[in-house]
């Protein structure tokens, strides 16, 4: 990406998991490590962009020169994303956002009693779809984490969420996807399909940032 120049561009990237509280000591979450999103942030920053990462709880460090806004829940990530996306040129939604949250979070630790118990869940807002619906819509890139029919579901999300691009990964394959150092992506825009084969998340992020930049320039 030596020739890529993103100076003057503001990129906002969501990364990592969200945590949906059950009670003061328990939560619902997923295996996202933040590695993919942070690698994208680093690649964009190295190419000259001003980068803000809205991150769920992760154990990896913030890439040099990037600004991190730490959040826990999907609702917190949603609020930050809508605020920052208004002034962004490019928005990349790499976070693994919980689709549902617990409807009534217990204020005290839930006691063990009956053999069975139920948690009532309500749908979280869709962050990337709400960003794409902003009057000041940035160039909006989503991810699709699928375990089957990857292209079909990715194209459905591209359309339904009004995205400019979507990067799909098969998260059922060993050694890629959630938490691993490597990944493989199939990137769709409304017209194009690009395969980015298995590589380190660092290399993939550089390729993806390049691809996003090309499409962003074409759209402008
Ligand atoms: O973090 P790593 O360990 O490196 O793993 C990387 C990854 C597998 C998490 C990443 O490559 C990835 O696929 N991220 C998206 C995970 C996801 O939640 O995908 P999805 O298909 O459920 O969601 C589709 C898109 O909508 C995503 O851009 C997601 O950020 C967004 N979304 C989903 C729900 C919601 N409430 N708000 C959203 O913005």
CSV table of C-alpha atoms and ligand atoms in Angstrom, one decimal:
chain,number,residue,atom,x,y,z
A,1,UNK,CA,0.0,0.0,0.0
A,2,UNK,CA,3.0,2.3,-0.5
A,3,UNK,CA,1.3,4.4,-3.1
A,4,UNK,CA,-2.0,4.6,-1.3
A,5,UNK,CA,-2.6,8.0,0.2
A,6,UNK,CA,-5.6,8.4,2.5
A,7,UNK,CA,-4.4,11.7,4.1
A,8,UNK,CA,-7.3,14.1,4.8
A,9,UNK,CA,-9.8,11.1,5.1
A,10,UNK,CA,-11.5,10.2,8.4
A,11,UNK,CA,-12.1,6.5,8.9
A,12,UNK,CA,-14.3,5.1,11.7
A,13,UNK,CA,-13.9,1.4,12.4
A,14,UNK,CA,-15.9,-0.8,14.8
A,15,UNK,CA,-14.1,-3.8,16.2
A,16,UNK,CA,-14.3,-6.5,18.7
A,17,UNK,CA,-17.3,-8.1,20.4
A,18,UNK,CA,-20.0,-6.4,22.4
A,19,UNK,CA,-21.0,-7.6,25.9
A,20,UNK,CA,-24.7,-7.7,26.9
A,21,UNK,CA,-25.1,-7.8,30.6
A,22,UNK,CA,-27.3,-10.4,32.3
A,23,UNK,CA,-26.6,-9.2,35.8
A,24,UNK,CA,-23.7,-7.4,37.5
A,25,UNK,CA,-21.3,-10.3,37.0
A,26,UNK,CA,-22.5,-12.1,33.8
A,27,UNK,CA,-22.9,-11.3,30.2
A,28,UNK,CA,-23.6,-12.6,26.7
A,29,UNK,CA,-20.8,-12.2,24.1
A,30,UNK,CA,-18.8,-13.9,21.3
A,31,UNK,CA,-15.3,-14.9,20.3
A,32,UNK,CA,-14.2,-11.7,18.4
A,33,UNK,CA,-10.7,-10.7,19.4
A,34,UNK,CA,-10.6,-7.4,17.6
A,35,UNK,CA,-7.6,-8.5,15.5
A,36,UNK,CA,-9.4,-8.0,12.1
A,37,UNK,CA,-10.8,-4.6,12.9
A,38,UNK,CA,-7.6,-3.3,14.5
A,39,UNK,CA,-5.5,-4.5,11.5
A,40,UNK,CA,-7.8,-2.5,9.2
A,41,UNK,CA,-7.4,0.5,11.5
A,42,UNK,CA,-3.6,0.1,11.3
A,43,UNK,CA,-3.5,-0.2,7.5
A,44,UNK,CA,-5.7,2.9,7.1
A,45,UNK,CA,-3.6,4.9,9.6
A,46,UNK,CA,-0.4,3.9,7.9
A,47,UNK,CA,-1.8,5.0,4.6
A,48,UNK,CA,-2.5,8.5,6.1
A,49,UNK,CA,-6.0,8.4,7.3
A,50,UNK,CA,-7.2,9.8,10.6
A,51,UNK,CA,-8.6,6.6,12.3
A,52,UNK,CA,-11.0,6.2,15.2
A,53,UNK,CA,-11.7,2.7,16.5
A,54,UNK,CA,-14.9,2.1,18.4
A,55,UNK,CA,-14.0,-1.1,20.2
A,56,UNK,CA,-15.7,-3.6,22.4
A,57,UNK,CA,-13.6,-5.3,25.2
A,58,UNK,CA,-10.5,-6.8,23.7
A,59,UNK,CA,-7.0,-7.7,25.0
A,60,UNK,CA,-4.9,-6.4,22.1
A,61,UNK,CA,-3.2,-3.0,22.0
A,62,UNK,CA,-4.4,0.1,20.0
A,63,UNK,CA,-2.4,0.5,16.7
A,64,UNK,CA,0.0,3.5,16.8
A,65,UNK,CA,-1.6,6.7,15.8
A,66,UNK,CA,-5.2,5.4,16.1
A,67,UNK,CA,-7.7,6.8,18.5
A,68,UNK,CA,-9.8,4.2,20.5
A,69,UNK,CA,-13.2,4.7,22.0
A,70,UNK,CA,-13.9,1.9,24.4
A,71,UNK,CA,-17.5,0.6,24.7
A,72,UNK,CA,-19.1,-2.5,26.1
A,73,UNK,CA,-22.7,-3.0,24.9
A,74,UNK,CA,-24.2,-2.8,21.4
A,75,UNK,CA,-26.3,0.2,22.6
A,76,UNK,CA,-23.1,2.1,23.6
A,77,UNK,CA,-21.4,1.2,20.3
A,78,UNK,CA,-24.5,2.3,18.4
A,79,UNK,CA,-24.5,5.7,20.1
A,80,UNK,CA,-20.7,6.4,19.5
A,81,UNK,CA,-20.9,5.1,15.9
A,82,UNK,CA,-23.8,7.4,14.9
A,83,UNK,CA,-22.1,10.4,16.4
A,84,UNK,CA,-18.7,9.7,14.8
A,85,UNK,CA,-20.0,8.5,11.4
A,86,UNK,CA,-21.6,11.9,10.7
A,87,UNK,CA,-18.1,13.3,10.2
A,88,UNK,CA,-16.5,10.2,8.7
A,89,UNK,CA,-15.5,9.6,5.0
A,90,UNK,CA,-15.4,5.8,5.5
A,91,UNK,CA,-17.1,3.6,8.0
A,92,UNK,CA,-16.1,0.0,8.4
A,93,UNK,CA,-18.2,-2.3,10.7
A,94,UNK,CA,-16.0,-5.1,11.7
A,95,UNK,CA,-17.4,-5.5,15.2
A,96,UNK,CA,-19.3,-8.7,16.1
A,97,UNK,CA,-22.3,-6.9,17.6
A,98,UNK,CA,-24.7,-8.9,19.6
A,99,UNK,CA,-28.0,-9.1,17.7
A,100,UNK,CA,-30.0,-9.3,21.0
A,101,UNK,CA,-29.6,-8.0,24.5
A,102,UNK,CA,-31.2,-9.1,27.8
A,103,UNK,CA,-34.5,-7.1,28.2
A,104,UNK,CA,-34.4,-6.7,32.0
A,105,UNK,CA,-30.8,-6.7,33.3
A,106,UNK,CA,-30.9,-7.9,36.9
A,107,UNK,CA,-29.6,-5.3,39.4
A,108,UNK,CA,-28.3,-8.0,41.8
A,109,UNK,CA,-26.5,-11.3,41.0
A,110,UNK,CA,-29.0,-13.9,40.0
A,111,UNK,CA,-29.3,-16.7,42.5
A,112,UNK,CA,-29.1,-20.3,41.5
A,113,UNK,CA,-32.5,-21.9,42.2
A,114,UNK,CA,-34.8,-23.8,39.8
A,115,UNK,CA,-33.4,-26.4,37.3
A,116,UNK,CA,-34.4,-24.3,34.4
A,117,UNK,CA,-34.5,-20.6,33.8
A,118,UNK,CA,-35.2,-18.3,30.9
A,119,UNK,CA,-33.6,-15.1,29.7
A,120,UNK,CA,-35.8,-12.7,27.7
A,121,UNK,CA,-33.9,-11.1,24.8
A,122,UNK,CA,-34.8,-8.0,22.7
A,123,UNK,CA,-33.3,-7.0,19.4
A,124,UNK,CA,-30.4,-4.5,19.3
A,125,UNK,CA,-30.4,-1.7,16.8
A,126,UNK,CA,-28.4,-2.5,13.7
A,127,UNK,CA,-25.4,-0.1,13.9
A,128,UNK,CA,-24.1,-0.4,10.3
A,129,UNK,CA,-27.6,-0.1,8.8
A,130,UNK,CA,-28.3,3.0,10.9
A,131,UNK,CA,-25.0,4.6,9.7
A,132,UNK,CA,-25.9,3.8,6.1
A,133,UNK,CA,-29.2,5.6,6.7
A,134,UNK,CA,-27.6,8.8,7.8
A,135,UNK,CA,-28.2,11.9,5.6
A,136,UNK,CA,-24.4,12.3,5.8
A,137,UNK,CA,-23.8,8.7,4.9
A,138,UNK,CA,-20.1,7.8,4.8
A,139,UNK,CA,-18.8,5.2,2.4
A,140,UNK,CA,-20.1,2.3,4.4
A,141,UNK,CA,-18.5,-1.2,4.6
A,142,UNK,CA,-20.0,-4.1,6.5
A,143,UNK,CA,-18.7,-7.5,7.3
A,144,UNK,CA,-20.7,-10.8,7.1
A,145,UNK,CA,-19.8,-13.6,9.4
A,146,UNK,CA,-21.4,-16.7,8.0
A,147,UNK,CA,-21.2,-20.5,8.6
A,148,UNK,CA,-23.1,-21.5,5.3
A,149,UNK,CA,-24.2,-20.0,2.0
A,150,UNK,CA,-21.7,-17.2,2.5
A,151,UNK,CA,-22.2,-15.3,-0.8
A,152,UNK,CA,-26.0,-15.5,-0.6
A,153,UNK,CA,-26.2,-14.1,3.0
A,154,UNK,CA,-23.5,-11.5,2.3
A,155,UNK,CA,-25.3,-10.1,-0.8
A,156,UNK,CA,-28.6,-10.0,1.2
A,157,UNK,CA,-26.9,-8.0,3.9
A,158,UNK,CA,-25.3,-5.6,1.4
A,159,UNK,CA,-28.7,-4.8,-0.1
A,160,UNK,CA,-30.8,-4.9,3.0
A,161,UNK,CA,-28.5,-2.6,5.0
A,162,UNK,CA,-27.8,-0.3,2.1
A,163,UNK,CA,-24.0,-0.9,2.3
A,164,UNK,CA,-21.4,0.2,-0.3
A,165,UNK,CA,-19.3,-2.9,0.2
A,166,UNK,CA,-19.4,-6.1,2.3
A,167,UNK,CA,-16.5,-8.3,3.3
A,168,UNK,CA,-17.7,-11.9,3.9
A,169,UNK,CA,-15.9,-14.5,5.9
A,170,UNK,CA,-16.8,-18.2,6.5
A,171,UNK,CA,-16.4,-18.4,10.3
A,172,UNK,CA,-17.0,-22.2,10.3
A,173,UNK,CA,-13.5,-22.9,8.8
A,174,UNK,CA,-10.7,-23.9,11.1
A,175,UNK,CA,-7.8,-21.4,11.4
A,176,UNK,CA,-9.6,-18.3,10.2
A,177,UNK,CA,-12.4,-16.0,11.2
A,178,UNK,CA,-12.9,-15.3,15.0
A,179,UNK,CA,-9.8,-15.0,17.1
A,180,UNK,CA,-7.3,-16.5,14.7
A,181,UNK,CA,-4.3,-14.6,13.2
A,182,UNK,CA,-5.4,-15.4,9.6
A,183,UNK,CA,-8.5,-14.9,7.6
A,184,UNK,CA,-10.0,-15.1,4.0
A,185,UNK,CA,-12.5,-12.6,2.7
A,186,UNK,CA,-14.8,-12.4,-0.3
A,187,UNK,CA,-15.6,-8.7,-0.9
A,188,UNK,CA,-18.8,-7.7,-2.7
A,189,UNK,CA,-19.9,-4.3,-4.0
A,190,UNK,CA,-23.1,-4.0,-6.0
A,191,UNK,CA,-21.1,-4.7,-9.2
A,192,UNK,CA,-17.9,-6.5,-8.2
A,193,UNK,CA,-16.7,-9.6,-6.4
A,194,UNK,CA,-13.1,-9.8,-5.2
A,195,UNK,CA,-11.6,-12.9,-3.5
A,196,UNK,CA,-8.9,-12.1,-0.9
A,197,UNK,CA,-7.5,-15.6,-0.1
A,198,UNK,CA,-6.2,-16.9,3.2
A,199,UNK,CA,-3.5,-14.7,4.6
A,200,UNK,CA,-2.6,-12.9,7.8
A,201,UNK,CA,-5.2,-10.4,9.0
A,202,UNK,CA,-2.4,-7.7,8.5
A,203,UNK,CA,-2.0,-8.5,4.8
A,204,UNK,CA,-5.8,-8.9,4.3
A,205,UNK,CA,-6.4,-5.6,6.0
A,206,UNK,CA,-3.9,-3.8,3.6
A,207,UNK,CA,-5.7,-5.4,0.6
A,208,UNK,CA,-9.1,-4.5,1.9
A,209,UNK,CA,-8.2,-0.9,2.7
A,210,UNK,CA,-6.8,-0.6,-0.9
A,211,UNK,CA,-10.1,-2.0,-2.3
A,212,UNK,CA,-12.2,0.2,-0.2
A,213,UNK,CA,-10.2,3.2,-1.2
A,214,UNK,CA,-10.6,2.4,-4.9
A,215,UNK,CA,-14.4,2.0,-4.6
A,216,UNK,CA,-14.6,5.2,-2.5
A,217,UNK,CA,-12.8,7.2,-5.1
A,218,UNK,CA,-15.0,5.8,-7.9
A,219,UNK,CA,-18.2,6.6,-5.9
A,220,UNK,CA,-17.0,10.2,-5.4
B,1,LIG,O1,-12.3,-9.9,15.8
B,1,LIG,P1,-11.6,-11.1,15.2
B,1,LIG,O2,-11.3,-12.2,16.2
B,1,LIG,O3,-10.4,-10.7,14.4
B,1,LIG,O4,-12.6,-11.8,14.2
B,1,LIG,C1,-13.0,-11.1,13.0
B,1,LIG,C2,-14.5,-11.2,12.7
B,1,LIG,C3,-14.8,-12.7,12.4
B,1,LIG,C4,-15.3,-10.8,13.9
B,1,LIG,C5,-14.8,-10.3,11.5
B,1,LIG,O5,-14.1,-10.7,10.4
B,1,LIG,C6,-16.3,-10.3,11.2
B,1,LIG,O6,-16.8,-11.1,10.5
B,1,LIG,N1,-17.0,-9.2,11.7
B,1,LIG,C7,-18.5,-9.1,11.6
B,1,LIG,C8,-19.1,-10.0,12.7
B,1,LIG,C9,-20.6,-10.0,12.6
B,1,LIG,O7,-21.3,-9.7,13.6
B,1,LIG,O8,-21.2,-10.3,11.4
B,1,LIG,P2,-22.8,-10.3,11.1
B,1,LIG,O9,-22.9,-11.1,9.8
B,1,LIG,O10,-23.5,-10.9,12.3
B,1,LIG,O11,-23.2,-8.8,10.9
B,1,LIG,C10,-23.2,-8.2,9.7
B,1,LIG,C11,-22.8,-6.8,9.8
B,1,LIG,O12,-23.7,-6.0,10.5
B,1,LIG,C12,-21.4,-6.6,10.4
B,1,LIG,O13,-20.7,-5.5,9.7
B,1,LIG,C13,-21.7,-6.1,11.8
B,1,LIG,O14,-20.7,-5.3,12.4
B,1,LIG,C14,-23.0,-5.3,11.6
B,1,LIG,N2,-23.9,-5.3,12.7
B,1,LIG,C15,-24.6,-6.5,13.2
B,1,LIG,C16,-25.5,-6.4,14.2
B,1,LIG,C17,-25.8,-5.1,14.8
B,1,LIG,N3,-26.7,-5.0,15.7
B,1,LIG,N4,-25.2,-4.0,14.3
B,1,LIG,C18,-24.2,-4.1,13.3
B,1,LIG,O15,-23.7,-3.1,12.9
